[in-house]
GROMACS .gro file of N, CA and C in nm:
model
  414
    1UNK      N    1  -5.917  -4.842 -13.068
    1UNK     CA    2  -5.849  -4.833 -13.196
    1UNK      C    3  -5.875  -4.695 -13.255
    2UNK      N    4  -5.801  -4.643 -13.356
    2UNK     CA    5  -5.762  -4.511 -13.371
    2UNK      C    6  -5.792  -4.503 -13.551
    3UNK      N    7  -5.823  -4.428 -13.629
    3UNK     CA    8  -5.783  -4.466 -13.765
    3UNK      C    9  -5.820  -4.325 -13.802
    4UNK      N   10  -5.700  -4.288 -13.879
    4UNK     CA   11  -5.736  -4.166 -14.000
    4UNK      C   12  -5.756  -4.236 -14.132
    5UNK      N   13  -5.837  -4.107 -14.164
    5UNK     CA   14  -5.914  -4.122 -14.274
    5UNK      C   15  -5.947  -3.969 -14.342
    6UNK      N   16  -5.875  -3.975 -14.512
    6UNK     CA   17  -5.898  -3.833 -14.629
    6UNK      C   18  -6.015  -3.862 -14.694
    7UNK      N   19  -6.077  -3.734 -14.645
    7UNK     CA   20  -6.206  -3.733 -14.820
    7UNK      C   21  -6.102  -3.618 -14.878
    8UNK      N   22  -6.090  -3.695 -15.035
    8UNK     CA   23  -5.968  -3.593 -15.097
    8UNK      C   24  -6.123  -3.584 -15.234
    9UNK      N   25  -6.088  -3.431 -15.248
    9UNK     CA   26  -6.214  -3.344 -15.327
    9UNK      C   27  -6.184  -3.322 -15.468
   10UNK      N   28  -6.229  -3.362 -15.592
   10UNK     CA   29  -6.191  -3.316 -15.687
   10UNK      C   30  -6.299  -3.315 -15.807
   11UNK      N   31  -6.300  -3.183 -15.817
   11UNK     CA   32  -6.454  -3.158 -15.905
   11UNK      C   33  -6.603  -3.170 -15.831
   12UNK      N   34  -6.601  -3.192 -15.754
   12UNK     CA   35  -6.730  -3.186 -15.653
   12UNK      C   36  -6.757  -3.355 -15.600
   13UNK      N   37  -6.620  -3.414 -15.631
   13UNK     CA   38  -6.631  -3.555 -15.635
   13UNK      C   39  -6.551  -3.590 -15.541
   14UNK      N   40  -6.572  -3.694 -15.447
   14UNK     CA   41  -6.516  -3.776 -15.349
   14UNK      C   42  -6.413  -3.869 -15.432
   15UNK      N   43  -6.279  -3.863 -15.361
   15UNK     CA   44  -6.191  -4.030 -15.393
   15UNK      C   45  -6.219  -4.128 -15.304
   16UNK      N   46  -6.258  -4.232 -15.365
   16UNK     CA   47  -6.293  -4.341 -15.306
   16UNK      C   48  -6.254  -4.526 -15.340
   17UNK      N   49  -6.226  -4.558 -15.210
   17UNK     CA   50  -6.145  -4.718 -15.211
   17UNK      C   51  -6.236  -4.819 -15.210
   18UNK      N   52  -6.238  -4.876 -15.306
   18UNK     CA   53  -6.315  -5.049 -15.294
   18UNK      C   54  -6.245  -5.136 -15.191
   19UNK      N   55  -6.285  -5.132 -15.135
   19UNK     CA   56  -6.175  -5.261 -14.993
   19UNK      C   57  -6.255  -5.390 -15.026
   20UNK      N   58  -6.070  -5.429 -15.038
   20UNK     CA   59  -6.059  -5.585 -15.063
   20UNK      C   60  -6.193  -5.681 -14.984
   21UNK      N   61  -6.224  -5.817 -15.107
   21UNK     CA   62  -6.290  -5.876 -15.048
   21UNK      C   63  -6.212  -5.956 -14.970
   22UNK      N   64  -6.184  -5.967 -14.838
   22UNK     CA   65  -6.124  -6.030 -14.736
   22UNK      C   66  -6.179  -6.011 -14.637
   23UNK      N   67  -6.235  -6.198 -14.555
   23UNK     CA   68  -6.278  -6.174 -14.455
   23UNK      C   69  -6.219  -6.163 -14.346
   24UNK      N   70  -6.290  -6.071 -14.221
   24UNK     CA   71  -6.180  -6.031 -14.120
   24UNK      C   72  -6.140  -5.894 -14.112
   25UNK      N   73  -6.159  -5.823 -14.242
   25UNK     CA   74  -6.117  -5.681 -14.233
   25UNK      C   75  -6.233  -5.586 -14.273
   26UNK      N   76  -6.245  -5.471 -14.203
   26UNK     CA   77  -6.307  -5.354 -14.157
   26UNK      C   78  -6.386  -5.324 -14.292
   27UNK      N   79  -6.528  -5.388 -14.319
   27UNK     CA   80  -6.600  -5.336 -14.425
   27UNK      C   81  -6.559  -5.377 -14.592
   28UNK      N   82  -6.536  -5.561 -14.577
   28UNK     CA   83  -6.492  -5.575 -14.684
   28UNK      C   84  -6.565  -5.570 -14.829
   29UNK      N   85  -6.522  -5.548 -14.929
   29UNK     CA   86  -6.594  -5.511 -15.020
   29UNK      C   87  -6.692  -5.430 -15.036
   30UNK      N   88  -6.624  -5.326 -14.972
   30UNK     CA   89  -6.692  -5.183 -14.947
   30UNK      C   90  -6.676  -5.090 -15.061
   31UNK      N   91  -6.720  -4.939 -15.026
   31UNK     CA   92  -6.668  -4.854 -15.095
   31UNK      C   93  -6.637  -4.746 -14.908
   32UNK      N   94  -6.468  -4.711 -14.888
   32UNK     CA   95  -6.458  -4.606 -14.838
   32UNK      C   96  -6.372  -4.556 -14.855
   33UNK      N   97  -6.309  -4.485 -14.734
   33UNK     CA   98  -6.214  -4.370 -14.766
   33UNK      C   99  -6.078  -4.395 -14.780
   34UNK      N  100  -5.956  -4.394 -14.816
   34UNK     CA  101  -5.877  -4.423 -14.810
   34UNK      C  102  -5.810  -4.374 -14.642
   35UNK      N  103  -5.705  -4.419 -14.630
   35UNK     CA  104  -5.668  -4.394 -14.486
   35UNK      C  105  -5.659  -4.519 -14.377
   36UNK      N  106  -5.659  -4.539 -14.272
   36UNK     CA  107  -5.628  -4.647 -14.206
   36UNK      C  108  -5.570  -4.626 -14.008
   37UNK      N  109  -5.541  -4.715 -13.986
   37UNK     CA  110  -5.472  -4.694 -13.840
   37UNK      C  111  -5.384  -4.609 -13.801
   38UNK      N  112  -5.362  -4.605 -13.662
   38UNK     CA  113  -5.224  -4.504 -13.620
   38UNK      C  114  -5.142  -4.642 -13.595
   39UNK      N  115  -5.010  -4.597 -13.627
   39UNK     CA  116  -4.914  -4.652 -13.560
   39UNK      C  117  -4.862  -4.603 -13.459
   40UNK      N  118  -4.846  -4.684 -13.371
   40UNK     CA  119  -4.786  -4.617 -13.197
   40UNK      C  120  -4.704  -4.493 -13.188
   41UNK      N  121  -4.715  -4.386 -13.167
   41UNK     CA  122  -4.665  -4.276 -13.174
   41UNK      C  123  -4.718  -4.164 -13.288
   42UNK      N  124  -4.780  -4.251 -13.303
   42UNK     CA  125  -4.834  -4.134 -13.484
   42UNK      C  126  -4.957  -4.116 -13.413
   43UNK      N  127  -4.978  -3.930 -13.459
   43UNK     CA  128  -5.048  -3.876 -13.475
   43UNK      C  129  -5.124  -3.901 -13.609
   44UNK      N  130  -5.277  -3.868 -13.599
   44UNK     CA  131  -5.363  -3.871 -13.698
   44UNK      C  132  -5.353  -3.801 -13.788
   45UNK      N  133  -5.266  -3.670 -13.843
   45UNK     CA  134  -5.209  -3.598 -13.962
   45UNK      C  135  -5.131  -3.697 -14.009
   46UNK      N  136  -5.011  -3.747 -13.913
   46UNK     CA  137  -4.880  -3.834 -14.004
   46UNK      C  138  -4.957  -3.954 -14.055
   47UNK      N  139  -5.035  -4.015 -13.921
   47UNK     CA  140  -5.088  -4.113 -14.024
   47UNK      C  141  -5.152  -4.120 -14.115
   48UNK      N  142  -5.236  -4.026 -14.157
   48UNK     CA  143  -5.320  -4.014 -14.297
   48UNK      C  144  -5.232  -3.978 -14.371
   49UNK      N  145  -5.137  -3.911 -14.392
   49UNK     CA  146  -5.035  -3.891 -14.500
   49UNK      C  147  -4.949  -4.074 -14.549
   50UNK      N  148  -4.891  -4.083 -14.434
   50UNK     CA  149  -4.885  -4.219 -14.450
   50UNK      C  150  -4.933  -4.357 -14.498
   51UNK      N  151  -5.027  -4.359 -14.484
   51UNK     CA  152  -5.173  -4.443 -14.511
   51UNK      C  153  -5.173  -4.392 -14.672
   52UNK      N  154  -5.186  -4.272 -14.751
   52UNK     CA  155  -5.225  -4.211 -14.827
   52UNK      C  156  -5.072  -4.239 -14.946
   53UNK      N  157  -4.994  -4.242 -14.883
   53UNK     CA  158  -4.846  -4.278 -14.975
   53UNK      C  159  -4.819  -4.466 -14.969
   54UNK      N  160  -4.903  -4.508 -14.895
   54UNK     CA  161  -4.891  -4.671 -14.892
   54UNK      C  162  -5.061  -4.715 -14.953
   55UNK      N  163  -5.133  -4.636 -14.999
   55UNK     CA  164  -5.277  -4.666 -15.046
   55UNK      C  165  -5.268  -4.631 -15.216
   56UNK      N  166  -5.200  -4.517 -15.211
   56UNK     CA  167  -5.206  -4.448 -15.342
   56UNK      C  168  -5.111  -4.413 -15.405
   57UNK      N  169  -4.966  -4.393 -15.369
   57UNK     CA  170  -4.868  -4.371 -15.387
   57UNK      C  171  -4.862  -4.208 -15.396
   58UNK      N  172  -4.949  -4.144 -15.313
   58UNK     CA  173  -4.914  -3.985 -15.317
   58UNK      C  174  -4.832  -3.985 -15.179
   59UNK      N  175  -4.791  -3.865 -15.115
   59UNK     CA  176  -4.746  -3.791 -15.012
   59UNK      C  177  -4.784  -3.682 -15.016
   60UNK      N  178  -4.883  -3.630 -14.967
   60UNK     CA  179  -4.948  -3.505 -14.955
   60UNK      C  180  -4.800  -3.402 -14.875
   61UNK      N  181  -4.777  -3.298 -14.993
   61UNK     CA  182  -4.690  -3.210 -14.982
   61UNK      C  183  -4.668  -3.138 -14.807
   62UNK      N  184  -4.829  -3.126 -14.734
   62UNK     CA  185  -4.852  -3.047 -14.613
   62UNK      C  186  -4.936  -3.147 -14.546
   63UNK      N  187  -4.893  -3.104 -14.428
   63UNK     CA  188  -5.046  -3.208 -14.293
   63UNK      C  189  -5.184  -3.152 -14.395
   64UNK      N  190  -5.300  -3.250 -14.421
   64UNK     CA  191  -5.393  -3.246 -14.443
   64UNK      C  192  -5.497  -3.168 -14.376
   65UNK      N  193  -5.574  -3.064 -14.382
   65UNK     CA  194  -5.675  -2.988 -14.271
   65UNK      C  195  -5.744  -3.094 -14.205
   66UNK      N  196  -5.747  -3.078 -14.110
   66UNK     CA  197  -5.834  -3.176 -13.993
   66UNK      C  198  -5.997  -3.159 -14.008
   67UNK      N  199  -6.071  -3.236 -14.029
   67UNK     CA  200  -6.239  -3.193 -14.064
   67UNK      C  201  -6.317  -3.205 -13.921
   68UNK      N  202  -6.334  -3.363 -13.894
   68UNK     CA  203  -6.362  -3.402 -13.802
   68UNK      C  204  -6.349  -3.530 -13.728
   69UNK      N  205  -6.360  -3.560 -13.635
   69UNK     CA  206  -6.376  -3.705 -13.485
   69UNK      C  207  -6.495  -3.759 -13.523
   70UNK      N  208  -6.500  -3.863 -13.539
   70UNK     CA  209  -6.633  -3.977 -13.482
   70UNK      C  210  -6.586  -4.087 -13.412
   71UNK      N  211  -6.682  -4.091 -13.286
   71UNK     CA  212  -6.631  -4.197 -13.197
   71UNK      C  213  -6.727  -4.299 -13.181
   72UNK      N  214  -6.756  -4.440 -13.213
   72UNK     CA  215  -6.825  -4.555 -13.162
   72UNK      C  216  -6.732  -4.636 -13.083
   73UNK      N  217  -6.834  -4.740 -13.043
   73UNK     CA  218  -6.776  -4.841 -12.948
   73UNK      C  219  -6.648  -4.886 -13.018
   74UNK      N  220  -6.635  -4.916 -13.124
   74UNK     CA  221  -6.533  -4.979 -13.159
   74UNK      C  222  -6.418  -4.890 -13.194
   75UNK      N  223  -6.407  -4.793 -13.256
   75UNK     CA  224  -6.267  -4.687 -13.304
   75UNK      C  225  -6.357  -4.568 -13.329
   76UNK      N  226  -6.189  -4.465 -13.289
   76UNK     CA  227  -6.244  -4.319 -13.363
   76UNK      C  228  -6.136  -4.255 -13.423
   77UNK      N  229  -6.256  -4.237 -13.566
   77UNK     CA  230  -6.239  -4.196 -13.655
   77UNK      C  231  -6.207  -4.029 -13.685
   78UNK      N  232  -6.039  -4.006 -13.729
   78UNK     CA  233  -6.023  -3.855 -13.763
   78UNK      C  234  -6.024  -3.856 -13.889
   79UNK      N  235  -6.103  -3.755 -13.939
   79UNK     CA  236  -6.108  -3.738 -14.077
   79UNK      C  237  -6.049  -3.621 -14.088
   80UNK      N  238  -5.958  -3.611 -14.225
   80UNK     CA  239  -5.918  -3.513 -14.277
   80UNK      C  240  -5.990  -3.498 -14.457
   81UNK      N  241  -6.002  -3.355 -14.470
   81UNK     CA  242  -6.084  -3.286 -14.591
   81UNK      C  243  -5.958  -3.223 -14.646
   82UNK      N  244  -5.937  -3.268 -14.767
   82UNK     CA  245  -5.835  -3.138 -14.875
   82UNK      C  246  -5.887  -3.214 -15.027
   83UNK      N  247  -5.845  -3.092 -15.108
   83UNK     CA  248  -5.852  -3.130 -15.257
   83UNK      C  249  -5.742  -3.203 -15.293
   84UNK      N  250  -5.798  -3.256 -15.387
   84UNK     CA  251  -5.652  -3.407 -15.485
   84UNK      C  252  -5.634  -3.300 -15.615
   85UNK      N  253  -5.537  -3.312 -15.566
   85UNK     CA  254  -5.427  -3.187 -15.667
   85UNK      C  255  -5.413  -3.247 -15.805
   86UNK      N  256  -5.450  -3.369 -15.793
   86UNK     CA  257  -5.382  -3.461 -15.926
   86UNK      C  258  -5.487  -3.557 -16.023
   87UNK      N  259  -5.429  -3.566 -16.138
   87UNK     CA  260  -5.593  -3.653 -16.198
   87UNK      C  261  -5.537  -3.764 -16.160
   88UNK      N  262  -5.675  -3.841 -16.139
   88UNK     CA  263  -5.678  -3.967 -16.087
   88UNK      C  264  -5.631  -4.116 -16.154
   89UNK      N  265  -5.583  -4.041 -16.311
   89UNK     CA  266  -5.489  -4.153 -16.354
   89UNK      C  267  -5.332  -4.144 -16.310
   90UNK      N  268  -5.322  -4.071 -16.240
   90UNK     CA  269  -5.193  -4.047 -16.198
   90UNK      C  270  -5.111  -4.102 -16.084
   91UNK      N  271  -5.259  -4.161 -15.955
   91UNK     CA  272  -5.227  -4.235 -15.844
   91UNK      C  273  -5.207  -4.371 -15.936
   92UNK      N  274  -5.149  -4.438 -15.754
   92UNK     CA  275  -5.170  -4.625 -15.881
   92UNK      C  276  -5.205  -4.656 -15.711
   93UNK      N  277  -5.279  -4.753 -15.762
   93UNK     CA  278  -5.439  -4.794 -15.618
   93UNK      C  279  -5.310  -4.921 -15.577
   94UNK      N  280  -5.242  -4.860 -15.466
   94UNK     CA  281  -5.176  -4.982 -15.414
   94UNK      C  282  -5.237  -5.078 -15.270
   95UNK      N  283  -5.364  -5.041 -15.259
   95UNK     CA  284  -5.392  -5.160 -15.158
   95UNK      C  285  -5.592  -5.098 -15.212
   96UNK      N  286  -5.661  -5.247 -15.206
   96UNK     CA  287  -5.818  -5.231 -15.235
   96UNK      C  288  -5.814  -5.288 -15.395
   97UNK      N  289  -5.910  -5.284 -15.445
   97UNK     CA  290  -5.965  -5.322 -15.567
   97UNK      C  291  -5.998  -5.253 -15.667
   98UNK      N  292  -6.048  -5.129 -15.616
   98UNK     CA  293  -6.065  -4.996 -15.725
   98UNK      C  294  -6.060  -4.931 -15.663
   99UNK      N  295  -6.040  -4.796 -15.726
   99UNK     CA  296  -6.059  -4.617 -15.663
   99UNK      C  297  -6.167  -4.578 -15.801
  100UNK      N  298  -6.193  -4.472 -15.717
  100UNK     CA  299  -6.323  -4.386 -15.840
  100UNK      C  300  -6.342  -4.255 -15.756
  101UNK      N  301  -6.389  -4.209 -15.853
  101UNK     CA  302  -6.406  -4.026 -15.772
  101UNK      C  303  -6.625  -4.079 -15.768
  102UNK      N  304  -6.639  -4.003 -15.756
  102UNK     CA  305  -6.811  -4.034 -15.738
  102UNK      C  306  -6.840  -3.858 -15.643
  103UNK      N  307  -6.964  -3.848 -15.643
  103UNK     CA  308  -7.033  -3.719 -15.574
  103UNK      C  309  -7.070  -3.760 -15.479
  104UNK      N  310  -7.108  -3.716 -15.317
  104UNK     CA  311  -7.124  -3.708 -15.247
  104UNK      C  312  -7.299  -3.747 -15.287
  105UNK      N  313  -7.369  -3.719 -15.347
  105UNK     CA  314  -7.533  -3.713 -15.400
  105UNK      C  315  -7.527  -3.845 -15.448
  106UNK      N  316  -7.443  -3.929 -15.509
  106UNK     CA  317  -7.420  -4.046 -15.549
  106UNK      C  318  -7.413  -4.120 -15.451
  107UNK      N  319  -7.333  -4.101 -15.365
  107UNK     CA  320  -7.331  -4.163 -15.247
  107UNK      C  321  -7.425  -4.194 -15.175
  108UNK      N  322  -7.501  -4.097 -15.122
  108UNK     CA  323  -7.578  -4.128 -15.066
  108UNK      C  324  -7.694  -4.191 -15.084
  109UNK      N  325  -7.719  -4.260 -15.191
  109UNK     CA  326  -7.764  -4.381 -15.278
  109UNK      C  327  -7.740  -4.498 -15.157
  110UNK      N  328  -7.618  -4.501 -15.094
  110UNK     CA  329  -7.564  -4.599 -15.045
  110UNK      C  330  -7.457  -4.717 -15.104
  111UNK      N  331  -7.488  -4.634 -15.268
  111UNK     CA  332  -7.381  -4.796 -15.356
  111UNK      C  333  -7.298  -4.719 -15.456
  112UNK      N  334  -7.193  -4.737 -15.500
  112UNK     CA  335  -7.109  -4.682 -15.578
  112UNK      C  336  -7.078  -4.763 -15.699
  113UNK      N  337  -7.029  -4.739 -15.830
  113UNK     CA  338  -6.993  -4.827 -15.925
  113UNK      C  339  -6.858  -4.872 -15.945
  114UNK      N  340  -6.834  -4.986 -15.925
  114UNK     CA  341  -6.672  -4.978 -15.983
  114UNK      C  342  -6.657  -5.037 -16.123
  115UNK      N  343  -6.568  -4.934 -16.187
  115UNK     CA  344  -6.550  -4.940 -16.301
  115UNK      C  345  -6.458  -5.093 -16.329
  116UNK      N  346  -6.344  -5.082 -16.213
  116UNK     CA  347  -6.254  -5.210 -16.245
  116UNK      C  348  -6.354  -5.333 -16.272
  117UNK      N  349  -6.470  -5.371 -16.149
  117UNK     CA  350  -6.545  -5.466 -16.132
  117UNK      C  351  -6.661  -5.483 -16.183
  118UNK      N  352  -6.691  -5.375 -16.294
  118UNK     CA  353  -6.819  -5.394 -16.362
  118UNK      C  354  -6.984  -5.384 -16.252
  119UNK      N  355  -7.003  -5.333 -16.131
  119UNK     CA  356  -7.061  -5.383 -16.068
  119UNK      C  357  -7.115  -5.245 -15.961
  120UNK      N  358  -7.226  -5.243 -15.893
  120UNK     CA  359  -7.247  -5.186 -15.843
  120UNK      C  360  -7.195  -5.238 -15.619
  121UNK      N  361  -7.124  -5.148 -15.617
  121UNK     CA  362  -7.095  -5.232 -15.447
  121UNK      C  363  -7.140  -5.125 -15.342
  122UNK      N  364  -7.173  -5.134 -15.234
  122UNK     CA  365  -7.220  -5.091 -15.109
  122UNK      C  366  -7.130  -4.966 -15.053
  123UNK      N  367  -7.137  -4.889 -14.950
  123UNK     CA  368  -7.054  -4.785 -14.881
  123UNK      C  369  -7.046  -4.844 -14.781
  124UNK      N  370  -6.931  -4.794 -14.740
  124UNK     CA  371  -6.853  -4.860 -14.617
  124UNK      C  372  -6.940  -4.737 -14.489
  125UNK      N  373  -6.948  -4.822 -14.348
  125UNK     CA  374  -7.023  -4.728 -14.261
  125UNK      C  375  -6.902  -4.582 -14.253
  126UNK      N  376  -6.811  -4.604 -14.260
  126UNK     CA  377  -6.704  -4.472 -14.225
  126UNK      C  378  -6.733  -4.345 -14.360
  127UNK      N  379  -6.780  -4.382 -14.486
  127UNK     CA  380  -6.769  -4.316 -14.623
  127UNK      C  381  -6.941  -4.280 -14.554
  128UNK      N  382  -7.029  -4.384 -14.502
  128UNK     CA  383  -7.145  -4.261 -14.461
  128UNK      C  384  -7.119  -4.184 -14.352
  129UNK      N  385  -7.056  -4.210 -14.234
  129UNK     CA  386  -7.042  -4.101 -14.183
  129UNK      C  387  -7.013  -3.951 -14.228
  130UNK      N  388  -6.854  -3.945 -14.299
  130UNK     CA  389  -6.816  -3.899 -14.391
  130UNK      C  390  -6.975  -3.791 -14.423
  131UNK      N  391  -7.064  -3.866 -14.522
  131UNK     CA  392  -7.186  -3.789 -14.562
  131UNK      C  393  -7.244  -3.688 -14.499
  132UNK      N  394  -7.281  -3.800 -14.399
  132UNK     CA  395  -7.366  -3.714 -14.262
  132UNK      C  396  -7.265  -3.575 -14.205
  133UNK      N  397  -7.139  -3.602 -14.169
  133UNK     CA  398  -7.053  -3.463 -14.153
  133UNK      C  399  -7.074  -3.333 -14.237
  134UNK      N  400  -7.071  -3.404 -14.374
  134UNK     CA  401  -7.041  -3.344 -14.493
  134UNK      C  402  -7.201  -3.221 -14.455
  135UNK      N  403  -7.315  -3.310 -14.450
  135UNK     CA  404  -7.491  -3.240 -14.485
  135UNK      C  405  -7.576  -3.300 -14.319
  136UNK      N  406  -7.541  -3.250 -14.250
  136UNK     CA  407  -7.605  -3.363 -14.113
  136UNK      C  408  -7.798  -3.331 -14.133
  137UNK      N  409  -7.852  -3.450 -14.113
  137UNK     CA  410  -7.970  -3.531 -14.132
  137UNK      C  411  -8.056  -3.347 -14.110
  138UNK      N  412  -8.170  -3.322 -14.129
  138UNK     CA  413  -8.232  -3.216 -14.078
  138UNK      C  414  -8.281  -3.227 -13.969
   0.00000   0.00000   0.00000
């Protein structure tokens, strides 16, 4: 399995997806990145744009810069890095439970706050990878 995935940057702050509590799917009631699968023939640029206009209702104007690959047993992960051009009342969170911007230093706490849910919730393993790319371990 294949999945892109945006850390979109704004103010020194990560955008980030609360995924639905539903069991069965990839890190539920998480906090990660927005983004998702390829569809058969899609490349990992189209699909993160894609993913990103069915998550958030943007369409990133250009292919997103490519950051990096992570590969486990189960899927690998392309991440793409660009800034969010836009304030964040401006998306509307069409799939997950909340979005929030948060710092990368926050993160790595391991738990994020959502404002919708009053509550402190967990990081999804893909939003730590994400980290580790970002500052790798010493």
């Amino acid at each position: 399995m294949e999945v892109a995935l945006a850390v979109l940057e704004q103010g020194g702050q990560w955008l980030i997806q609360l995924r639905d509590d539903i069991p069965g799917i990839v890190a539920p009631g998480a906090w990660g990145l927005f983004g998702g699968h390829l569809d058969p023939g899609e490349s990992p640029a189209e699909a993160v744009r894609r993913e990103l206009r069915e998550e958030i209702g943007w369409w990133p104007p250009a292919p997103l810069p490519f950051w990096f690959s992570h590969r486990n047993a189960d899927r690998v992960a392309h991440v793409f890095r660009a800034p969010l051009p836009m304030p964040l009342q401006t998306l509307q969170l069409l799939e997950g439970q909340d979005m929030a911007l948060a710092c990368p230093a926050q993160l790595r706490s391991g738990r994020a706050w959502s404002p919708r849910l009053g509550e402190h919730r967990a990081i999804a393993p893909s939003l730590r990878c994400a980290l580790e790319a970002l500052q790798p371990p010493q």
